[in-house]
mmCIF file of C-alpha atoms in Angstrom:
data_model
loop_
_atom_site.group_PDB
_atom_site.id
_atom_site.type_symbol
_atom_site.label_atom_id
_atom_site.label_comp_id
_atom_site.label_asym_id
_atom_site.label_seq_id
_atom_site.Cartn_x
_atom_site.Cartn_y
_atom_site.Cartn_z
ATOM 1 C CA UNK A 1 -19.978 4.959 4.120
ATOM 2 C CA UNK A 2 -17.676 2.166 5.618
ATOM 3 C CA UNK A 3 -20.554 -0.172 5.770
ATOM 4 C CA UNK A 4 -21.675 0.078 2.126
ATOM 5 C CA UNK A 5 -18.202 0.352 1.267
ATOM 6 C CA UNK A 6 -18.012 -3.397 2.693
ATOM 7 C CA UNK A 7 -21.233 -4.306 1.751
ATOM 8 C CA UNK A 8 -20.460 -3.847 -1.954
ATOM 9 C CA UNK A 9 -16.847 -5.996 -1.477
ATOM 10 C CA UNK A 10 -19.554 -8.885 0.308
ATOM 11 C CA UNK A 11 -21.671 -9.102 -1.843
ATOM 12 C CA UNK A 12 -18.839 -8.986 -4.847
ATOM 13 C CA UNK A 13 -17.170 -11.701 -3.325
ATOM 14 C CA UNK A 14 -20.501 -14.118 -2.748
ATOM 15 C CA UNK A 15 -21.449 -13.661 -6.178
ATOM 16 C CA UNK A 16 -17.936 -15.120 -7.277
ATOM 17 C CA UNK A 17 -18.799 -17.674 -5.927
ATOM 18 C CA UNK A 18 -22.016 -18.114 -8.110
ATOM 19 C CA UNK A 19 -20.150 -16.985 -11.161
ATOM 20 C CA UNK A 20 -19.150 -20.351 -13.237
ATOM 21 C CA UNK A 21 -17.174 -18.578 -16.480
ATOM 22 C CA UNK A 22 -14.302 -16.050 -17.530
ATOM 23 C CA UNK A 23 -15.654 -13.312 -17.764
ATOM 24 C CA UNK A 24 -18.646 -12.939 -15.922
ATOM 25 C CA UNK A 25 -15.822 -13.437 -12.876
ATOM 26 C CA UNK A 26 -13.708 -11.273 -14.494
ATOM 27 C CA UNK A 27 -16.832 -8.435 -14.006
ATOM 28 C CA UNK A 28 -17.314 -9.883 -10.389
ATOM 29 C CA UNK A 29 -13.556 -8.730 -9.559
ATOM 30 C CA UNK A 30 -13.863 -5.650 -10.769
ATOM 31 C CA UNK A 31 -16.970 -4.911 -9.029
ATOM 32 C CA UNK A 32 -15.191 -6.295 -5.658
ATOM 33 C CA UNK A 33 -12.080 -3.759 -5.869
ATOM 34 C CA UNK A 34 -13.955 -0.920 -6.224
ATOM 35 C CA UNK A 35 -14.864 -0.520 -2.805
ATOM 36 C CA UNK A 36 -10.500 -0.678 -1.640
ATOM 37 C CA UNK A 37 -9.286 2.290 -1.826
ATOM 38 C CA UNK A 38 -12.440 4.499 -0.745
ATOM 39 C CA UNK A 39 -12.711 2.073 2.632
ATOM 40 C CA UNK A 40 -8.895 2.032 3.586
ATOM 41 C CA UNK A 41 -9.153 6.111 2.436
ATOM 42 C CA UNK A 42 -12.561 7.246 4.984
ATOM 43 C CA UNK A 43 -10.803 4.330 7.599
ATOM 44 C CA UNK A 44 -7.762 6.383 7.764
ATOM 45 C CA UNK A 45 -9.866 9.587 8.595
ATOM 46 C CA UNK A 46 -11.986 7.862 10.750
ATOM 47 C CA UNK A 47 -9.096 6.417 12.434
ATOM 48 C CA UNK A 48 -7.325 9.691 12.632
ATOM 49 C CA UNK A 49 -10.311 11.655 14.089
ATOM 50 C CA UNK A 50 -10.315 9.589 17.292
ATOM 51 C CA UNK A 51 -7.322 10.458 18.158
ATOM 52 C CA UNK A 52 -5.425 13.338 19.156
ATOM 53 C CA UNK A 53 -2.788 14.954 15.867
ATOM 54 C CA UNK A 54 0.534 13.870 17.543
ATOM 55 C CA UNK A 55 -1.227 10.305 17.206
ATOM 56 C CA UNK A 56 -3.097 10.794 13.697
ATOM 57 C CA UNK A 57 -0.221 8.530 11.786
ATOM 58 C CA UNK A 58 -0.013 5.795 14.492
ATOM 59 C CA UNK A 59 -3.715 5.589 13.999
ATOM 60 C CA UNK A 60 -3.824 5.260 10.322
ATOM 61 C CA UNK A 61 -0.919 3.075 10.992
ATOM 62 C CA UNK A 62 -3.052 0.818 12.235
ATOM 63 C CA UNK A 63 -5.583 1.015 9.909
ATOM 64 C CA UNK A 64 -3.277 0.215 7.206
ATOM 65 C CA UNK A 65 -1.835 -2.507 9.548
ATOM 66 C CA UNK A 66 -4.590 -4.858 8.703
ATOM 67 C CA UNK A 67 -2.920 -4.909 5.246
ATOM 68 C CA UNK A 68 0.397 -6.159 6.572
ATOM 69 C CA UNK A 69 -1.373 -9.059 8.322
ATOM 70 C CA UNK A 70 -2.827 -9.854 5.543
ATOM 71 C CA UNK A 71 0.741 -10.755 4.125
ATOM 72 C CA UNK A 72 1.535 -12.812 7.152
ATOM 73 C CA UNK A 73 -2.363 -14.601 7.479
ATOM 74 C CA UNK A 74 -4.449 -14.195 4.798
ATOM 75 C CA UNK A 75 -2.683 -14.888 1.450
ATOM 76 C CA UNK A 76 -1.213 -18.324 2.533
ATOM 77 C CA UNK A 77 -4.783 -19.117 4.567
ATOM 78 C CA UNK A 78 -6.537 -18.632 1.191
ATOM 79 C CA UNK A 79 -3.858 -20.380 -0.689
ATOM 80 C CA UNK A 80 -4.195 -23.378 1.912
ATOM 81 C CA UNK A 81 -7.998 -23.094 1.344
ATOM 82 C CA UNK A 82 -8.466 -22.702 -2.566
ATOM 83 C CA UNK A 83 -5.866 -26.019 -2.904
ATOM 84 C CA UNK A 84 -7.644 -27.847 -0.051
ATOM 85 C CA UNK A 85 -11.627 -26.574 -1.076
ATOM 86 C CA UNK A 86 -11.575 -24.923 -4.176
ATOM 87 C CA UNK A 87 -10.464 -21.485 -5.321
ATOM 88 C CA UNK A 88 -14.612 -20.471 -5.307
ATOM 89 C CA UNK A 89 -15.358 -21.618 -1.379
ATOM 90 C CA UNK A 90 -11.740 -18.695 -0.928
ATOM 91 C CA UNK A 91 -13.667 -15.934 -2.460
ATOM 92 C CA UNK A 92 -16.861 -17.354 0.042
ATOM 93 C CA UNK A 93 -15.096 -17.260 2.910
ATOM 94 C CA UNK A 94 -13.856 -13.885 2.125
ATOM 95 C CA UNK A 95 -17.367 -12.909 1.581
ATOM 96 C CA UNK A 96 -18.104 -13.916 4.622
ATOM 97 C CA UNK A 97 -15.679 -11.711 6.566
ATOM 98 C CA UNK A 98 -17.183 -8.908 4.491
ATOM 99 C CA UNK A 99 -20.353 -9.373 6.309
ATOM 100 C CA UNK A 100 -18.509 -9.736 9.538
ATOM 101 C CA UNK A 101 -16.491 -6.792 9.358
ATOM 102 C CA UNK A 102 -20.117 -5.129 8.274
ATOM 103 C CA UNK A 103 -21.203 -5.949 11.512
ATOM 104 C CA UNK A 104 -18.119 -5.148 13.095
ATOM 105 C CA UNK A 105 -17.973 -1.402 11.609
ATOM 106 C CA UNK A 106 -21.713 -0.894 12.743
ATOM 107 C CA UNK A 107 -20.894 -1.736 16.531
ATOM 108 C CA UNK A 108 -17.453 -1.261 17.118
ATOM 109 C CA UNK A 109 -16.614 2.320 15.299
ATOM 110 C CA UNK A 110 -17.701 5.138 17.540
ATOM 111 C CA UNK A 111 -20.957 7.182 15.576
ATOM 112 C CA UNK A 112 -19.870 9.627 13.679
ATOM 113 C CA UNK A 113 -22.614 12.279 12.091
ATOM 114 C CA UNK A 114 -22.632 13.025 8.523
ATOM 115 C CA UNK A 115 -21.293 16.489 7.704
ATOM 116 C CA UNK A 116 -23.545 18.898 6.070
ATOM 117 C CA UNK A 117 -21.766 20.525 3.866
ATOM 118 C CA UNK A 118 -19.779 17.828 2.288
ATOM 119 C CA UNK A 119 -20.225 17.208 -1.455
ATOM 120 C CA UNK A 120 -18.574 15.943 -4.502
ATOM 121 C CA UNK A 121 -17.633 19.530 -5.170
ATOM 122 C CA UNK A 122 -16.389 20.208 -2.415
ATOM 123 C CA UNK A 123 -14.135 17.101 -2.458
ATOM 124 C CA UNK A 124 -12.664 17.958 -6.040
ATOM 125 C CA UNK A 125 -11.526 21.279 -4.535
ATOM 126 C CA UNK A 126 -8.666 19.205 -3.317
ATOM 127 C CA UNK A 127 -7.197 18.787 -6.701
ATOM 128 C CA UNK A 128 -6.175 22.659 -6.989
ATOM 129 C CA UNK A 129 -4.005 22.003 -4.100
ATOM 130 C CA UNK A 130 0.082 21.515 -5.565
ATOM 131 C CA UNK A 131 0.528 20.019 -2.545
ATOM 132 C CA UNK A 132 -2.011 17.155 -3.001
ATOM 133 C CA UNK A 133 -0.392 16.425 -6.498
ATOM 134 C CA UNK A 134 2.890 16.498 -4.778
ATOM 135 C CA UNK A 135 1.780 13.941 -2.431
ATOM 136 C CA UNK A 136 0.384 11.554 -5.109
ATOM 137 C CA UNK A 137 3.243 12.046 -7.167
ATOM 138 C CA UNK A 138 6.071 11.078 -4.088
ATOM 139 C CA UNK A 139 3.636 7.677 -3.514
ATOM 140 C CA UNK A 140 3.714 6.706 -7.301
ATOM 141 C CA UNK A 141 7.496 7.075 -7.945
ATOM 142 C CA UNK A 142 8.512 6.749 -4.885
ATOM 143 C CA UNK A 143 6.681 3.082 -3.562
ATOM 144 C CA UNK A 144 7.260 2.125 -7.479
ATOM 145 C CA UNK A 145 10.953 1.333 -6.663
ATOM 146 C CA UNK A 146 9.609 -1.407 -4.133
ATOM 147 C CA UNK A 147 7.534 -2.977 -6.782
ATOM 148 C CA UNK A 148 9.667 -3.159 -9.336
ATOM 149 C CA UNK A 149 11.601 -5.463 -7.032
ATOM 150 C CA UNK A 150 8.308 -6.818 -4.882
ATOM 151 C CA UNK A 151 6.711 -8.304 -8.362
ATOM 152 C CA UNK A 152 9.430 -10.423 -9.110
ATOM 153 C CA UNK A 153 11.063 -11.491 -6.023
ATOM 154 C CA UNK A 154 10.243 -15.162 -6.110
ATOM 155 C CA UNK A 155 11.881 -15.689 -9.075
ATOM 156 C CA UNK A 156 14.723 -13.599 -7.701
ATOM 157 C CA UNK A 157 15.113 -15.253 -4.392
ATOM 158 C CA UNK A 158 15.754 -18.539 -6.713
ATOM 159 C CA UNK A 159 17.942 -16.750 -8.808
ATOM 160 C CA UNK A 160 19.907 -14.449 -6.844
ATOM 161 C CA UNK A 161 19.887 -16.203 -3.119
ATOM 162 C CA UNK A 162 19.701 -19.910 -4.138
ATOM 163 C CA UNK A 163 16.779 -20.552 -2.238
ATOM 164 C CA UNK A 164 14.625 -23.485 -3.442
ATOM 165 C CA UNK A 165 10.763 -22.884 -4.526
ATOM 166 C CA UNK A 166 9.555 -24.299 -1.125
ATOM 167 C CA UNK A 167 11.685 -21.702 0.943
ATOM 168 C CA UNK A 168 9.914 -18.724 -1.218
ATOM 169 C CA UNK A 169 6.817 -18.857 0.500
ATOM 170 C CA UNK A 170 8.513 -18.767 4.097
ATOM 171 C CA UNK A 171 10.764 -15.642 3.151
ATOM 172 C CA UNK A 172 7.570 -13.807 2.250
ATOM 173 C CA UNK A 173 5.964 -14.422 5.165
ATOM 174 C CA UNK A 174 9.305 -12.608 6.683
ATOM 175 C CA UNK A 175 8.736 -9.739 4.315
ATOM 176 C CA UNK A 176 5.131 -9.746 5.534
ATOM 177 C CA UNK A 177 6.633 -9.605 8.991
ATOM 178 C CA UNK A 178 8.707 -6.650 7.929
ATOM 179 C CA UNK A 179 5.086 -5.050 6.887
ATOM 180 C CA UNK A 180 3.618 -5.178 9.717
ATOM 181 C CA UNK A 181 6.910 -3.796 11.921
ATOM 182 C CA UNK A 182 7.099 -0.780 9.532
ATOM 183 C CA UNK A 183 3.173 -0.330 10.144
ATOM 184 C CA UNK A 184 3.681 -0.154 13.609
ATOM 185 C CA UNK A 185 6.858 2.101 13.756
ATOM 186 C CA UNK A 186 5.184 5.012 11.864
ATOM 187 C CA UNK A 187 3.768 6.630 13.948
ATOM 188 C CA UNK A 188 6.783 7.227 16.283
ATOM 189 C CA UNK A 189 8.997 8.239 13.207
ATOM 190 C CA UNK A 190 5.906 11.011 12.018
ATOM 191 C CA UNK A 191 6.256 12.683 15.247
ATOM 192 C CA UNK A 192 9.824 14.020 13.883
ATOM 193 C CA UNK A 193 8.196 15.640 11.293
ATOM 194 C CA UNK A 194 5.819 13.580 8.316
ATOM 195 C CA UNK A 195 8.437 15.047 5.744
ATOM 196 C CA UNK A 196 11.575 14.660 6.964
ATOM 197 C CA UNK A 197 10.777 11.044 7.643
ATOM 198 C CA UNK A 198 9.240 10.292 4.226
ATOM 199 C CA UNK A 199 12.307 12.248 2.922
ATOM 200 C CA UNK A 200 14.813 9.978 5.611
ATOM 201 C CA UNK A 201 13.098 7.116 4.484
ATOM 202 C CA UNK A 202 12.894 7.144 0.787
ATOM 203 C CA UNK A 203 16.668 7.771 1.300
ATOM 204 C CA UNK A 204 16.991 4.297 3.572
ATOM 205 C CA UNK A 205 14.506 2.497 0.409
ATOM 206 C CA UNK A 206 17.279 3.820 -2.393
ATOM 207 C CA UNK A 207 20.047 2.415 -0.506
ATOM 208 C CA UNK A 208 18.386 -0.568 0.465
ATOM 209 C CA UNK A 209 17.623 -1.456 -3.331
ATOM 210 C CA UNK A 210 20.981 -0.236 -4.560
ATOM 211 C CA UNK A 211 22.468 -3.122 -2.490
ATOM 212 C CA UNK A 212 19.701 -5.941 -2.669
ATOM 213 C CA UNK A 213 20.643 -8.115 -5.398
ATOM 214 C CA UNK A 214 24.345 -8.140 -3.813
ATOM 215 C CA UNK A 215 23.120 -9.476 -0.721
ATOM 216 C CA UNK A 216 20.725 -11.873 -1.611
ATOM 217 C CA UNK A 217 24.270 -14.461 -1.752
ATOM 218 C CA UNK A 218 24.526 -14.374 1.754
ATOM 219 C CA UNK A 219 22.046 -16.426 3.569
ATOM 220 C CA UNK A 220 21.059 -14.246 6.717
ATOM 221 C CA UNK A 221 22.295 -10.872 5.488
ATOM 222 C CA UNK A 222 19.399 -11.502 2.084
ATOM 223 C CA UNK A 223 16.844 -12.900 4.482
ATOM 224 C CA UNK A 224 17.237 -9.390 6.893
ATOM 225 C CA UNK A 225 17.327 -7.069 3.748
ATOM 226 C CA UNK A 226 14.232 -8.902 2.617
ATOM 227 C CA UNK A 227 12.905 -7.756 5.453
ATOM 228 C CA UNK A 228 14.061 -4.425 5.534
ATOM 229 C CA UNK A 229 12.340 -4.736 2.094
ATOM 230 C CA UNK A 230 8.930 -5.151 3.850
ATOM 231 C CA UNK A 231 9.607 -2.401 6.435
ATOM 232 C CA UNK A 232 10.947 0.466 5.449
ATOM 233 C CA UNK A 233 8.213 0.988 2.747
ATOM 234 C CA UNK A 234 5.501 0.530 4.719
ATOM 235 C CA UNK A 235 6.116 3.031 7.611
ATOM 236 C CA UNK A 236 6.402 5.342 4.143
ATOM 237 C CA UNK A 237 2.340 4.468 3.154
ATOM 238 C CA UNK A 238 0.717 5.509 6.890
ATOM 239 C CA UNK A 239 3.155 8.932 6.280
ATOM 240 C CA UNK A 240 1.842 9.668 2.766
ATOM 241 C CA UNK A 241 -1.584 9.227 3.788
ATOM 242 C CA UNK A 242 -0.784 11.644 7.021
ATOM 243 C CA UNK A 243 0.468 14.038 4.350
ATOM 244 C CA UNK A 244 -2.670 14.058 2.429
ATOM 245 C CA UNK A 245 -5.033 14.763 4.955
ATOM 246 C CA UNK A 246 -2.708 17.724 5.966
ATOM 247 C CA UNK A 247 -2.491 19.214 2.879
ATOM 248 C CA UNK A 248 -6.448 18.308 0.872
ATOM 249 C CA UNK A 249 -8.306 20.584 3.471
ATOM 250 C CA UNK A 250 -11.779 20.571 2.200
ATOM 251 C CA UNK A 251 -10.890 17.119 -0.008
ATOM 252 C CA UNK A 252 -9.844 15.097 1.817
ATOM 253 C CA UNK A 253 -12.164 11.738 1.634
ATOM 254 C CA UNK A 254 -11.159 11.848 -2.087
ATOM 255 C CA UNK A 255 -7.306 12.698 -1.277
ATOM 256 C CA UNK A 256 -7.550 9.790 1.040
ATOM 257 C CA UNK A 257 -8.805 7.148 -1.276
ATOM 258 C CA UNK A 258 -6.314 8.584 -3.595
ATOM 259 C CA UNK A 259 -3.666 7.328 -1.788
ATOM 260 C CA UNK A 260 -4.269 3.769 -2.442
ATOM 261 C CA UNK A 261 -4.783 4.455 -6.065
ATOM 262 C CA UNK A 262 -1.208 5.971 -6.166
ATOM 263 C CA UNK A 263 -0.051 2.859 -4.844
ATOM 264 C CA UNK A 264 -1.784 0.804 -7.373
ATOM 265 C CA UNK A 265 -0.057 2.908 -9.873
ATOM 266 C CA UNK A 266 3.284 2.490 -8.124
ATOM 267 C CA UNK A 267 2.774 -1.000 -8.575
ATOM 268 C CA UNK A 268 1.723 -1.380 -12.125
ATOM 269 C CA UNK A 269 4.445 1.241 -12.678
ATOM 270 C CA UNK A 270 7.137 -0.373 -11.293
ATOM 271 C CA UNK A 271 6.205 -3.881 -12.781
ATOM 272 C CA UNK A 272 6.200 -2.714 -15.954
ATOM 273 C CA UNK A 273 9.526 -0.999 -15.757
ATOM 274 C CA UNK A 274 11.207 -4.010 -13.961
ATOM 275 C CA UNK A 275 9.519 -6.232 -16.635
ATOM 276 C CA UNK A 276 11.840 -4.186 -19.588
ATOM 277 C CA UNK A 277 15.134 -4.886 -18.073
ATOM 278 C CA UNK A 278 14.335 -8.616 -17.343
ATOM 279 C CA UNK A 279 12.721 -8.388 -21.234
ATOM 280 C CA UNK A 280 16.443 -7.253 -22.306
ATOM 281 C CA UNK A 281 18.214 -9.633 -20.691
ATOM 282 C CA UNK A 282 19.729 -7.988 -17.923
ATOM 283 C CA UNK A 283 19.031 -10.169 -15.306
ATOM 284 C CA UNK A 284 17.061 -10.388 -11.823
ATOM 285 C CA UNK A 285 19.548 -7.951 -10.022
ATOM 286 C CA UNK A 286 18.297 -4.364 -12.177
ATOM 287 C CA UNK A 287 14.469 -4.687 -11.324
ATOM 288 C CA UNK A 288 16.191 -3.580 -8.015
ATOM 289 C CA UNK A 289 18.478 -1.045 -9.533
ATOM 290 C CA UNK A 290 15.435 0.610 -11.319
ATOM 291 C CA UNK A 291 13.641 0.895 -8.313
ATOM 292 C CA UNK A 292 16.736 3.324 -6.748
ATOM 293 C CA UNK A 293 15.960 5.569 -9.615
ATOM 294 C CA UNK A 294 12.057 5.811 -8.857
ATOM 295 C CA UNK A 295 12.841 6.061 -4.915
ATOM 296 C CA UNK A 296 15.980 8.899 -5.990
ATOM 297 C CA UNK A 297 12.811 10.420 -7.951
ATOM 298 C CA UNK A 298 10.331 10.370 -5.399
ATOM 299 C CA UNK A 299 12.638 12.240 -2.994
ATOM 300 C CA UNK A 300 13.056 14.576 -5.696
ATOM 301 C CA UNK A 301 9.327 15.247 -5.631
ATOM 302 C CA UNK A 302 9.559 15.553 -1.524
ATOM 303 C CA UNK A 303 11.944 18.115 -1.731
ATOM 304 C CA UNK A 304 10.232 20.079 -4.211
ATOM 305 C CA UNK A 305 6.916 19.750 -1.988
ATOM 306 C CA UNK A 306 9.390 20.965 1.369
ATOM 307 C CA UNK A 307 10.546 24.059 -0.772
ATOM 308 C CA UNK A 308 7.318 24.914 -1.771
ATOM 309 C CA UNK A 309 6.006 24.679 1.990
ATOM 310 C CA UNK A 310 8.336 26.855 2.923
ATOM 311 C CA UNK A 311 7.999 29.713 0.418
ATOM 312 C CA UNK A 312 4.224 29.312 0.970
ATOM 313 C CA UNK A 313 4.733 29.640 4.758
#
């Protein structure tokens, strides 16, 4: 599964390069994010199977850290290469990887037989869980409030902070930085319990975006909450995906790849709602403030999902 998975995103990206107008390309992209969420979803379990359960969220951790990295590496290496090559030879040299992470998969990832009674079925039988919606719900709402401030931070650094166009890029390599801390840190909060810390940490995100936009003013005390930014919602993803797998049973491929699509939601979500205050006029420092309420919501939904553990236990 992992190596079609990549073999579809490959091949995707090679023909973008091929692909010479709108939307033809436009197709081409599609075609090449189909394959994200299912990959980083079966990864995870893969990941997690290896492993013994006290380690299970330090393992998708790490999984998911290759995401992080990505902030810190691979955006700025493309942008480097699409202003230096062409924007076609980035989506190439992405293809490329493809094919080498194919390879990679194949030799590296221990063998792992196909299960017999898996089926499509089967993996819908997730769906009836409360839980699993529960889940979902706490990573749309919840993660939204970081995207409702993520999506228009450059602008915001350069309104807010004072920091000139040329900084911007820097700063979000610290954010990225903050990524892949939180990535790594995880696994050692899960082992107090997966939700107590997404409840202890949604808390940390609501506070953290209540107060932003006032810090951004001071030089060093923006640049470390921008990196708290980074942090403190990604050692929330590796927990959420944890939390699926615990509670989808005989789902949980599908509640896995789910996961992701939450978080795509979070971000269009909160995006959209940070986009209608700056549409009002209210100014860079409430995309912030609307992400408190979404993170206030999502722990909300995390202490619905506790009380209903408990009355099921």
């Amino acid at each position: 599964m992992l190596v079609a998975l990549m073999a579809l995103f490959a091949v995707a990206h090679l023909a973008s390069l091929l692909v010479t107008s709108y939307w033809p390309l436009m197709l081409v992209r599609f075609v090449a994010g189909l394959p994200h969420g299912a990959y980083f979803g079966i990864a995870s379990l893969v990941a997690a199977s290896l492993v013994d359960d006290r380690r299970r969220t330090q393992a998708v951790s790490n999984v998911l850290m290759g995401l992080t990295v990505a902030n810190i590496v691979g955006v700025p290496a493309a942008t480097w290469l699409g202003q230096v090559l062409g924007w076609q030879q980035s989506y190439a040299v992405v293809g490329v990887l493809g094919l080498v992470t194919m390879a990679a998969v194949s030799t590296l990832v221990p063998h792992q037989p196909a299960n017999p009674t898996a089926s499509v079925r089967r993996e819908f039988t997730a769906l009836r869980r409360p839980q699993v919606w529960l889940a979902l719900l706490i990573g749309t709402v919840g993660f939204g409030g970081m995207f409702s401030t993520y999506a228009y931070i450059s602008p915001t650094l350069q309104e807010l902070g004072g920091w000139s166009s040329a900084a911007v890029p820097w700063i979000l390599s610290l954010y990225g930085l903050g990524s892949t801390t939180g990535a790594a840190l995880a696994g050692r909060v899960a082992r107090h319990g997966i939700l107590r810390g997404i409840a202890v940490l949604l808390v940390l995100i609501a506070i953290l975006l209540a107060v932003y936009a006032l810090l951004l003013p001071y030089a060093v005390v923006g640049l470390a909450a921008t990196y708290a930014l980074g942090m403190l919602p990604s050692m929330l993803v590796p927990m959420l995906q944890t939390r699926l797998m615990d509670v989808a049973h005989e789902g949980q491929s599908l509640a896995a790849a789910l996961n992701h699509s939450t978080l795509n939601i979070a971000n269009a979500l909160g995006a959209w709602l940070g986009s209608l205050v700056l549409a009002a006029g209210w100014g860079y420092a409430w995309p912030s403030r609307i992400g408190v309420v979404l993170a206030v919501l999502g722990l909300a939904v995390t202490a619905w999902s506790a009380l209903l553990q408990r009355r099921t236990a």
